[in-house]
Coordinates of C-alpha atoms in Angstrom, one line a residue:
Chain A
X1 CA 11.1 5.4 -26.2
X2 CA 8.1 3.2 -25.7
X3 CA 4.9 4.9 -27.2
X4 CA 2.6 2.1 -27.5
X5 CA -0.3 1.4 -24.3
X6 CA 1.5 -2.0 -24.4
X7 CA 4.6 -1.0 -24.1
X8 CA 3.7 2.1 -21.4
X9 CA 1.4 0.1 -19.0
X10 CA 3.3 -3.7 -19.5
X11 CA 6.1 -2.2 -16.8
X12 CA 3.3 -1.3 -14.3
X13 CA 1.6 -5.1 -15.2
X14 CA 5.6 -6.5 -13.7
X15 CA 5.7 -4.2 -10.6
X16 CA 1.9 -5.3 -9.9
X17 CA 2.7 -9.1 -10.0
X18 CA 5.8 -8.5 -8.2
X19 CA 4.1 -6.9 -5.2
X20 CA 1.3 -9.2 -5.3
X21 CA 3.7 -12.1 -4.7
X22 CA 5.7 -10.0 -2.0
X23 CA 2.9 -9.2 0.0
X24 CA 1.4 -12.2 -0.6
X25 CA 4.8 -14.2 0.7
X26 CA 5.3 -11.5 3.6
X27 CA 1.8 -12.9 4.5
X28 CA 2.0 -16.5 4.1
X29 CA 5.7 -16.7 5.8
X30 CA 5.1 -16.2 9.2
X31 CA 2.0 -18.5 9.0
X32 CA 4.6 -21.2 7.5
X33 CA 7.4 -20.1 9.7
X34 CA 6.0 -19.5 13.4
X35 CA 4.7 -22.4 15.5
X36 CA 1.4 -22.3 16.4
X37 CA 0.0 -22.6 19.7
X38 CA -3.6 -22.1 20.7
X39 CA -5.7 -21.6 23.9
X40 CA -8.8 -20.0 24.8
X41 CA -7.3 -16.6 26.4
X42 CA -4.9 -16.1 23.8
X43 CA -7.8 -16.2 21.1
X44 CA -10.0 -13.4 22.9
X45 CA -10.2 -10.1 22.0
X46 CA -7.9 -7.7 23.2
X47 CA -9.4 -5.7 25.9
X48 CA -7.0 -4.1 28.2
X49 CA -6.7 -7.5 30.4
X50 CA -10.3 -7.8 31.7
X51 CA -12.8 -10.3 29.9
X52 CA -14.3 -9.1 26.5
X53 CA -17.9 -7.6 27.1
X54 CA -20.8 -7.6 24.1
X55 CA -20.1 -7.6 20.6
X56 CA -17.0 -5.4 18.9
X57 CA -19.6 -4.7 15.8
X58 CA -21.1 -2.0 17.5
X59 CA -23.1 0.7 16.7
X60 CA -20.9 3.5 15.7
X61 CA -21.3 7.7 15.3
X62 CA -23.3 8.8 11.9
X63 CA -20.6 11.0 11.7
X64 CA -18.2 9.0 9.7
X65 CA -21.2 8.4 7.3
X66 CA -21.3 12.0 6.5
X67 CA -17.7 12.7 6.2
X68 CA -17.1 9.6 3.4
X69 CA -20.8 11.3 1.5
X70 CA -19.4 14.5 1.5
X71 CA -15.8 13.3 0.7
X72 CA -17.3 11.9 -2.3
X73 CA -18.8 15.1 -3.6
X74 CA -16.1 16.8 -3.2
X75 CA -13.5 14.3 -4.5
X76 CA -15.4 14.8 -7.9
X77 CA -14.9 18.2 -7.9
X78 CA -11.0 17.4 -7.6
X79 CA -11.3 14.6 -10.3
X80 CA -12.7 17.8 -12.7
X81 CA -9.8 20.0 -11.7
X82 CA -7.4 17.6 -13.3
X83 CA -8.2 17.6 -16.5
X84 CA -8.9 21.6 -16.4
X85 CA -5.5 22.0 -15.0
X86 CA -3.8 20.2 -17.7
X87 CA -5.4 22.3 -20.6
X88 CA -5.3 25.5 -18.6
X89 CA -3.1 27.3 -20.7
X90 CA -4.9 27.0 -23.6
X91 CA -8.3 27.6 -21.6
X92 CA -6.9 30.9 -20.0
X93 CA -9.3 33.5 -18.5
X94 CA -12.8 31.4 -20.3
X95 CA -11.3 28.2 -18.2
X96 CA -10.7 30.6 -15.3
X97 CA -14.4 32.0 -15.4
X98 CA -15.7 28.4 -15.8
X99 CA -14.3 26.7 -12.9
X100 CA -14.8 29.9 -10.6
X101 CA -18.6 29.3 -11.5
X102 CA -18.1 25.2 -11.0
X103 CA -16.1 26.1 -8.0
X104 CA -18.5 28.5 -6.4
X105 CA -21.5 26.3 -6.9
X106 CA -19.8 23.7 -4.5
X107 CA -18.3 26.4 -1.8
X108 CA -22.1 26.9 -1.4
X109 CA -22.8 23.3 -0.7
X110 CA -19.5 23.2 1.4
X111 CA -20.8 26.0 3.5
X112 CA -23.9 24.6 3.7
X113 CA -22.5 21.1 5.2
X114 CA -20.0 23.3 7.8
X115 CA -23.1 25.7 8.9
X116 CA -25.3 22.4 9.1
X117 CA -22.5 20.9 11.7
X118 CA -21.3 18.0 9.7
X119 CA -17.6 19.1 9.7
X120 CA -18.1 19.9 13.7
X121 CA -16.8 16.6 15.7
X122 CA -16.6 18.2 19.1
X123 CA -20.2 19.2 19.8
X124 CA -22.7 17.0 19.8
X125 CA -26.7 17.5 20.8
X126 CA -27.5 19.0 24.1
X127 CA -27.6 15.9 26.4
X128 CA -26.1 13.5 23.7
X129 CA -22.8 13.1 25.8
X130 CA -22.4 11.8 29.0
X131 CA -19.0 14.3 29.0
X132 CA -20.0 17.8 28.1
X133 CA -18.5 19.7 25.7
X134 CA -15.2 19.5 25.7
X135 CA -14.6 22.9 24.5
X136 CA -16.4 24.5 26.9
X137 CA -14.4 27.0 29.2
X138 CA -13.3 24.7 32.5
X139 CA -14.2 27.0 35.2
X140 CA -18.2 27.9 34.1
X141 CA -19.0 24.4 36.0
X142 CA -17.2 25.2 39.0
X143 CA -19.2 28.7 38.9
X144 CA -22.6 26.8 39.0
X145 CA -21.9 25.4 41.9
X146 CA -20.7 27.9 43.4
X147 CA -23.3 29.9 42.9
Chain B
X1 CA 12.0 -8.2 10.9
X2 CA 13.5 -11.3 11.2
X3 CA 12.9 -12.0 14.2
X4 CA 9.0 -10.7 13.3
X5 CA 9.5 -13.2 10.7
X6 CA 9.7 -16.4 13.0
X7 CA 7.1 -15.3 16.0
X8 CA 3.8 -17.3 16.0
X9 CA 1.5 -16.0 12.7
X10 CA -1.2 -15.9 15.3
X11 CA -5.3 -16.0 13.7
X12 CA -7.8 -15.0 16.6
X13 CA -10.9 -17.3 16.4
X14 CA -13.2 -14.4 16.5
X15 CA -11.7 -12.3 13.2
X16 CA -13.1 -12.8 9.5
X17 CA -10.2 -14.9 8.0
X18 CA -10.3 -14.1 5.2
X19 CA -10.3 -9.9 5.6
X20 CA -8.0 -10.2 8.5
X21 CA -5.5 -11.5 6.2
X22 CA -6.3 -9.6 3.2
X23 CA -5.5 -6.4 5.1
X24 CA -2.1 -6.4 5.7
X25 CA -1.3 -7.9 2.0
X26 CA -3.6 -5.2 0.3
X27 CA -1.3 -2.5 2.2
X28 CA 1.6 -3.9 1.2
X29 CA 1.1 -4.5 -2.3
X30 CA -0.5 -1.3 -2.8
X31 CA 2.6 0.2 -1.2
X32 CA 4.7 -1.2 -4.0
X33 CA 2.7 -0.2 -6.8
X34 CA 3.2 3.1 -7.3
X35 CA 6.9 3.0 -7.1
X36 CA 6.7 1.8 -11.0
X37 CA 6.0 4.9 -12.1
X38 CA 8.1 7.5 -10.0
X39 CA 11.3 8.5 -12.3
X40 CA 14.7 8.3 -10.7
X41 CA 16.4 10.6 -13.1
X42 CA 16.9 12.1 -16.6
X43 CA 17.5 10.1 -20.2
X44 CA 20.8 8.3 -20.4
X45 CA 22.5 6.9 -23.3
X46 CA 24.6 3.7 -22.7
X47 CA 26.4 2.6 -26.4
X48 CA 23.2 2.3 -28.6
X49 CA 20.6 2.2 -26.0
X50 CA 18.8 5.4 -24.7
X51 CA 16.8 4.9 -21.7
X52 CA 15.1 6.8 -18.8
X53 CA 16.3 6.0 -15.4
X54 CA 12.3 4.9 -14.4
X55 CA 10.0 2.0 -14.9
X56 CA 7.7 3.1 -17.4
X57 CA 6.6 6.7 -18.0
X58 CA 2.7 6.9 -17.9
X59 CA 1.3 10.1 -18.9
X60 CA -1.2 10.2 -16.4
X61 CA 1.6 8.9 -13.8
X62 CA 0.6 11.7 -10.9
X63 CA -2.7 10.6 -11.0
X64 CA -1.7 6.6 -10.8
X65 CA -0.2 7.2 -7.9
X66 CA -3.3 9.3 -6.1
X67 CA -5.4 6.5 -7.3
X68 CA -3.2 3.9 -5.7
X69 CA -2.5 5.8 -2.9
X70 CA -6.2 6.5 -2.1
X71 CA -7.3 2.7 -2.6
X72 CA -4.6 2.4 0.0
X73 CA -7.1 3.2 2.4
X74 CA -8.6 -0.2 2.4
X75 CA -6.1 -2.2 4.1
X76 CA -6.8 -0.1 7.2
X77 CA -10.3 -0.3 7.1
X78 CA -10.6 -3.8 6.4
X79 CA -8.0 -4.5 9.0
X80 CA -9.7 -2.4 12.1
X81 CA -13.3 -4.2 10.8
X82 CA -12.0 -7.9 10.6
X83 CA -10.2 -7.9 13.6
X84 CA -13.5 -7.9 15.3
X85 CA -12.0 -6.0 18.3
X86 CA -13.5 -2.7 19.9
X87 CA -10.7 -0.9 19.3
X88 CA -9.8 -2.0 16.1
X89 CA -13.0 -0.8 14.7
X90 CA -12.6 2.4 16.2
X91 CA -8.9 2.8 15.1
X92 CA -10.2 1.6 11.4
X93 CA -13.1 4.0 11.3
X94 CA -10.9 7.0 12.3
X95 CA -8.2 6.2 10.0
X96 CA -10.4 5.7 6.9
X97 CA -12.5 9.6 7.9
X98 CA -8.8 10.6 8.2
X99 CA -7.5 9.6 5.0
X100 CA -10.6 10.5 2.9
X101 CA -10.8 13.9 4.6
X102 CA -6.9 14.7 4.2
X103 CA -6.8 13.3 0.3
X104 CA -9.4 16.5 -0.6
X105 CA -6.2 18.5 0.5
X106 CA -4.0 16.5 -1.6
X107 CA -5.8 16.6 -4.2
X108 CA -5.8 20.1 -4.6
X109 CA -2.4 20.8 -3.8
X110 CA -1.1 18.7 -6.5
X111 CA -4.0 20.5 -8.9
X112 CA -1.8 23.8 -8.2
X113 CA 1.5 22.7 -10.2
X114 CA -0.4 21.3 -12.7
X115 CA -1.6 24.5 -13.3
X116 CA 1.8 25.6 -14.0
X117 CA 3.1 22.5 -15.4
X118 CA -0.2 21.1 -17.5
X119 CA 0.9 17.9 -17.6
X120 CA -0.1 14.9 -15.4
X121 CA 3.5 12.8 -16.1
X122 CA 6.3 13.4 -13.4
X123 CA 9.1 13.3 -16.2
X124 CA 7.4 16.1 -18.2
X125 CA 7.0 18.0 -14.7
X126 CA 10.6 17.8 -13.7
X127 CA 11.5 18.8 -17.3
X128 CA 9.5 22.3 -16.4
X129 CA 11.2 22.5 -13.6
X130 CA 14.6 22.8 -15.2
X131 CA 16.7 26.1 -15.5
X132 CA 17.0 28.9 -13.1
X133 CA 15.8 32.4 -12.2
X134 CA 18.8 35.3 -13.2
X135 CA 20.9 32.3 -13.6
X136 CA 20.7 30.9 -9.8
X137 CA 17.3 30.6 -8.3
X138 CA 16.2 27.4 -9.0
X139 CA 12.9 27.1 -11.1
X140 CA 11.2 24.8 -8.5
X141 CA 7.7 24.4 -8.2
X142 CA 8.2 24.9 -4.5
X143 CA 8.5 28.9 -5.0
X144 CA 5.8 29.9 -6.9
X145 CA 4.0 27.1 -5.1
X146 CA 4.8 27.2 -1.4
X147 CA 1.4 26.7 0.1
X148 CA 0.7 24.4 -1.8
X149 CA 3.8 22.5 -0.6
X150 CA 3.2 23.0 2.6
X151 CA -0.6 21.7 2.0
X152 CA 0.7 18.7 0.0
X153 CA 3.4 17.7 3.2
X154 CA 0.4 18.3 6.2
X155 CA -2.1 16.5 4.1
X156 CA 1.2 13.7 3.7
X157 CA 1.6 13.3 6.9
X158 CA -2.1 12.9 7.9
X159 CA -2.3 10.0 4.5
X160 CA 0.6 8.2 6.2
X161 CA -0.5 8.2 9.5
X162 CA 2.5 9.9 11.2
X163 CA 2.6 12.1 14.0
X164 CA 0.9 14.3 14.8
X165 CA -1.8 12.6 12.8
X166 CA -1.6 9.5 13.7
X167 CA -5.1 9.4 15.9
X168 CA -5.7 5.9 14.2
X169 CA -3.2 4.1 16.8
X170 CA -3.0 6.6 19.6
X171 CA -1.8 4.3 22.0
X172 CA -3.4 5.9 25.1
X173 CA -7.1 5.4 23.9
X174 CA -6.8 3.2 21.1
X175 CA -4.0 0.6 22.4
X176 CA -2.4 -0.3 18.7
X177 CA -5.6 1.1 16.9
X178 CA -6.4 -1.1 13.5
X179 CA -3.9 -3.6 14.2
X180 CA -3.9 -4.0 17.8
X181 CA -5.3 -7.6 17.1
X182 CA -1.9 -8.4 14.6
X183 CA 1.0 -10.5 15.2
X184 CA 4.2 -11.5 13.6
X185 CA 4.8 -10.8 10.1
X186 CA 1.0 -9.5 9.7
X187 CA 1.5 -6.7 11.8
X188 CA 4.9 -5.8 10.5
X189 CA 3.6 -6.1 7.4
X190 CA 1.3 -2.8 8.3
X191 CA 4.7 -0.8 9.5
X192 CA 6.3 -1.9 5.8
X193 CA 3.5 -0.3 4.4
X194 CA 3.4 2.6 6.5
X195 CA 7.1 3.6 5.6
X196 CA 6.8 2.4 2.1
X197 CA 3.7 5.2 1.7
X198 CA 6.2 7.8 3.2
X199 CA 9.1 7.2 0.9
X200 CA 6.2 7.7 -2.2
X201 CA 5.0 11.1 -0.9
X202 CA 8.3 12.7 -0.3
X203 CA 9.0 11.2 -3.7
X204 CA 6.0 12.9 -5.1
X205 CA 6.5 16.0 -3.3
X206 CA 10.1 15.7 -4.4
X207 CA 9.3 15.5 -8.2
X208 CA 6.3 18.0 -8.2
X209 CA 8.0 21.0 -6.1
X210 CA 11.1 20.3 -5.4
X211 CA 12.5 19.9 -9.2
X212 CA 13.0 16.4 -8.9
X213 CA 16.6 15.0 -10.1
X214 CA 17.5 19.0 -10.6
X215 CA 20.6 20.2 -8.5
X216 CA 19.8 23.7 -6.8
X217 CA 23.0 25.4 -7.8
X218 CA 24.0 25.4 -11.5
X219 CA 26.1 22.6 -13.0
X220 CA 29.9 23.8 -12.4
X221 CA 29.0 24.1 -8.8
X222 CA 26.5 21.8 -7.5
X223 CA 28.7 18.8 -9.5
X224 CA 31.5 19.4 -6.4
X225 CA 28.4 19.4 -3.7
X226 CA 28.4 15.3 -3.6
X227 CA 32.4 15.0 -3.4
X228 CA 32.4 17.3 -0.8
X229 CA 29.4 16.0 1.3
X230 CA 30.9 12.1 0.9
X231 CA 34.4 13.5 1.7
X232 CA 33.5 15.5 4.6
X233 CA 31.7 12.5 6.4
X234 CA 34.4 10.4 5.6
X235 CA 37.1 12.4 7.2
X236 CA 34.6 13.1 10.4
X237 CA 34.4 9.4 10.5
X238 CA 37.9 8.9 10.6
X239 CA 38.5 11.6 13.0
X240 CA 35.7 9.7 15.4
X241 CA 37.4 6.7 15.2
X242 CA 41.2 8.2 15.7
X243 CA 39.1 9.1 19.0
X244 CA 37.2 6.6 20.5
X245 CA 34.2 6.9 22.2
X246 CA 33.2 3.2 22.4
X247 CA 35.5 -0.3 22.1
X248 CA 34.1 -0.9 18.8
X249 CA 34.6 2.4 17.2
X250 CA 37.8 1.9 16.6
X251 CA 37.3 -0.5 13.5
X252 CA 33.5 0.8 12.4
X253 CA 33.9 4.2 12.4
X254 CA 37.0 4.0 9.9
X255 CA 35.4 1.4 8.3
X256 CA 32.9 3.8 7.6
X257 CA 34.8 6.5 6.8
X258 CA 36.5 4.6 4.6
X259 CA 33.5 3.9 2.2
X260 CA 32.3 7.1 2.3
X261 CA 35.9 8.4 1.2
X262 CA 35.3 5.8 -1.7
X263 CA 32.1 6.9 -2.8
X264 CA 33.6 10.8 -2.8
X265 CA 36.3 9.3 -5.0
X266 CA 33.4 7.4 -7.2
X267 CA 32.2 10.8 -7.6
X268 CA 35.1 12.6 -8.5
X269 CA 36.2 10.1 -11.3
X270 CA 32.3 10.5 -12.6
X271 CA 33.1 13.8 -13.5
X272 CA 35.3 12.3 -16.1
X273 CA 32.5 10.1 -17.4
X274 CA 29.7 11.9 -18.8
X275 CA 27.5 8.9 -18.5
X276 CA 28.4 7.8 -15.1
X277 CA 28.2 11.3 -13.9
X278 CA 24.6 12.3 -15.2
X279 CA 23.4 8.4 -13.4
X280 CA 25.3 9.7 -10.2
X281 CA 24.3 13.2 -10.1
X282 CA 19.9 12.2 -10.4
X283 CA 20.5 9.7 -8.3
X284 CA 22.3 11.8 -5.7
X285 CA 20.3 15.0 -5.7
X286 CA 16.9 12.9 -5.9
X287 CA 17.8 10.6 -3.2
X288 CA 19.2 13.7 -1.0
X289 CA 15.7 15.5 -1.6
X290 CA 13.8 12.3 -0.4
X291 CA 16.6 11.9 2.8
X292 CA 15.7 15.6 3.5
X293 CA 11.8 15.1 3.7
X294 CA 12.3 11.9 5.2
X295 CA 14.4 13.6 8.1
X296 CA 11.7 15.7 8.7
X297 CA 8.9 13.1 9.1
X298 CA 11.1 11.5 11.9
X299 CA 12.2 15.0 13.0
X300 CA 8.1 16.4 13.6
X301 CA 7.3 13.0 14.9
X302 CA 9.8 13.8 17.6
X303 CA 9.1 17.3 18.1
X304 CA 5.1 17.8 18.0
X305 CA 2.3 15.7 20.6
X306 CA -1.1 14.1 18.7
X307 CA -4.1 15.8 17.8
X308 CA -7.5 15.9 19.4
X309 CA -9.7 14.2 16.6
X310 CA -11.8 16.9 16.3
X311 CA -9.3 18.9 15.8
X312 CA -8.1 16.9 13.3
X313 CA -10.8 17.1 11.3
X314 CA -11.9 20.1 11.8
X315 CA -8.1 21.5 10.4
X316 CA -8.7 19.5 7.3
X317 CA -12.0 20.7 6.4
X318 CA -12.3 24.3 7.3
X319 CA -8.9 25.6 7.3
X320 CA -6.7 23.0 5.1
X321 CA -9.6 22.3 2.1
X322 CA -10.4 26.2 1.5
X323 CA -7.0 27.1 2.1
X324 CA -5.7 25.1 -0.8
X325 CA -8.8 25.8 -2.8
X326 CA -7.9 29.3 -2.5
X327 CA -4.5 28.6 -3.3
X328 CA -5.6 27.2 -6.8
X329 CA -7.8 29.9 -7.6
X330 CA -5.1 32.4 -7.1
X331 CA -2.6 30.4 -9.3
X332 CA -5.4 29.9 -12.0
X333 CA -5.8 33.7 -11.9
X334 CA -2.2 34.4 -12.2
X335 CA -1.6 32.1 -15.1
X336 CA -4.4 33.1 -17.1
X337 CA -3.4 36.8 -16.5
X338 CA 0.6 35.7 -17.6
X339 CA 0.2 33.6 -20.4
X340 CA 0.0 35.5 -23.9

């Protein structure tokens, strides 16, 4: 029964080095393997057939941003439950109290961020999209013009 | 695979070299890590030596394999941003809001059998999960816990990608998504991966709900279940192949039956051998738990269409992420109120 940090972690150091070097030969062998033949069409990028217009590194929706800053706030919350978890039964109704209070401080900021919009992917500004809102009831278009 | 193997290892001019080959080998590797420390089964004793049927036993082994899981989400990133494609970015940006947004789910859900368990190493977890209720209800996890099993499996399925989550490569809009600019081994090398991250969740949801190694009946009964099981697809086998279907099934299918006959009989003489028969039984209930979950990533992915991405997120923030903080609160409640 290893008790040692040595002896715990020196199987996870093996299975490391052993997936290193798979992953690292499952990369290399087809490069070695596979013959190699070049032109200019197969080296474009991939666009459905048609010729590759402007650059792939384009701007992209600040939406992403928002989701991986609020991810991070509330992946440290989750980091804090682990710990409490593990000494809960020691903790018992003053660990409860705690965390409700921890836990209620950030359902405020979570409601904060949902009411804001940040969570909402579907609607964007008034005139923002070319496409509408796509959860917009189908037939209110054909009524305007209708009417 | 093989044949991915040999096919031309092709590098597009226009990627980053160096990223567009890091990806597929960061997936990978990570892939492997966290098998070291997921436990197979209980302590054994061959002659002098007493060993557990696992790599190393960390004590913070659940939260090893969150950590590795959640760096996992590189390899796609890196892979959809190197490729320098349109849609590879696209399919890369997606899959890394996906993954961050469905891990806050995760997270949580595993934080709910902690609660029961408090401890963060899978063999101590399995251990509470030993025993039954008035002597035949298992003591799973999975009970007292079942939202937060059925969190932990959505919240899988989005982390791995599969269907119905798997907005990162939806073909229609996407083409291949992160690694539509991948060939050869590269791009199998992302599949690998892929199948490699579901075999460690259903592990992990394996070990933390469903008891782990732990057969569901009690000993006298559930040490027939594997006899039985082997012996019964055996004898189908053989009655397949005593009617053919096909030209070939004549030899396979007996073949087949044959082995799995041979297995039921391995099993039967384990019973004999307490040694053997501890090895066998772990292996054979912890393996059928991680066919079962298995069967039922293939099984949704046949049965259920693709999300909207909105929708997508929008289920992992307001209703998945409240619903399993919820969840812990009420088991925090429940344990401080129980426990004297």
């Amino acid at each position: 029964m290893p008790t040692s940090y040595s002896d715990t972690y020196f199987p996870v150091l093996v299975q490391i080095v052993i997936a290193v070097i798979v992953a690292a030969a499952l990369v290399a062998i087809s490069f070695l393997l596979g013959k190699h033949v070049k032109n200019r069409v197969k080296d474009s990028p991939y666009e459905s057939g048609i010729a590759p217009t402007g650059s792939a590194r384009e701007r992209f929706s600040v939406k992403f941003y928002l989701v991986a800053i609020v991810f991070i706030l509330f992946d440290i919350e989750a980091v804090f439950l682990y710990p409490w978890a593990v000494v809960y039964r020691e903790l018992k109704l003053f660990g409860f109290g705690e965390m409700l209070v921890f836990v209620i401080l950030i359902l405020v900021g979570f409601f904060y961020v949902w009411k804001k919009g940040a969570l909402d992917w579907s609607h964007e500004a008034p005139g923002d999209s070319p496409y509408g809102d796509p959860d917009a009831a189908p037939q209110s278009s054909v009524t305007k013009n209708a009417a | 695979m093989v044949k991915l193997i040999t096919k031309e290892g092709l590098i597009p001019s226009h990627v980053n070299k160096l990223f567009y080959l890091m990806a597929p080998f960061v997936a990978v590797a990570l892939g492997l890590i966290s098998i070291a420390v997921i436990p197979f089964g209980p302590e054994i004793t061959i002659g002098p030596v007493t060993t557990w049927m696992q790599l190393t036993d960390l004590r913070i082994g659940i939260l090893f394999v969150i950590a590795v899981s959640s760096v996992g989400v590189y390899g796609v990133a890196l892979g959809g941003w190197a490729s320098n494609n349109k849609y590879s970015l696209l399919g890369g940006l997606r899959s890394s809001a996906q993954m961050i947004s469905y891990e806050l789910p995760l997270a949580l859900a595993v934080a709910a059998p902690l609660l029961l368990a408090n401890t963060l190493s899978f063999r101590d977890m399995v251990n509470y999960q030993s025993g039954y209720w008035l002597g035949f209800i298992p003591r799973w996890n999975l009970i007292p816990e079942i939202i937060a099993f059925i969190v932990f499996m959505i919240a899988g399925f989005a982390e791995t990608n599969r269907v119905p989550f798997d907005l990162p490569e939806a073909e229609n809009e996407l083409v291949a998504g992160f690694h539509t600019e991948y060939s050869s081994m590269n791009f199998a090398a992302f599949f690998m991966a892929e199948y490699s991250n579901m075999v460690t969740v259903t592990a992990v949801a394996t070990l933390l709900f469903l008891g782990g190694w732990q057969p569901p009946f009690p000993a006298p009964y559930s040490d027939v279940v594997p006899i039985l099981v082997f012996a019964l697809a055996g004898l189908i086998a053989v009655y397949h192949g005593l009617h053919p279907a096909r030209r070939m099934d004549k030899f396979t299918l007996p073949a087949t039956g044959l082995v799995f006959l041979g297995i039921a009989a391995i099993f039967g003489l384990s019973l004999f051998v307490p040694v053997l028969k501890t090895i066998l039984m772990a292996l054979f209930w912890f393996c059928g738990k991680i066919l079962i979950l298995l069967f039922v990533f293939i099984w949704v992915r046949a049965t259920l269409p693709r999300f909207r991405y909105d929708q997508l997120m929008r289920f992992a923030w307001i209703f998945l992420f409240p619903l399993a903080m919820l969840n812990l609160l009420a088991t925090s409640l429940i344990v401080a109120l129980t426990t004297k």
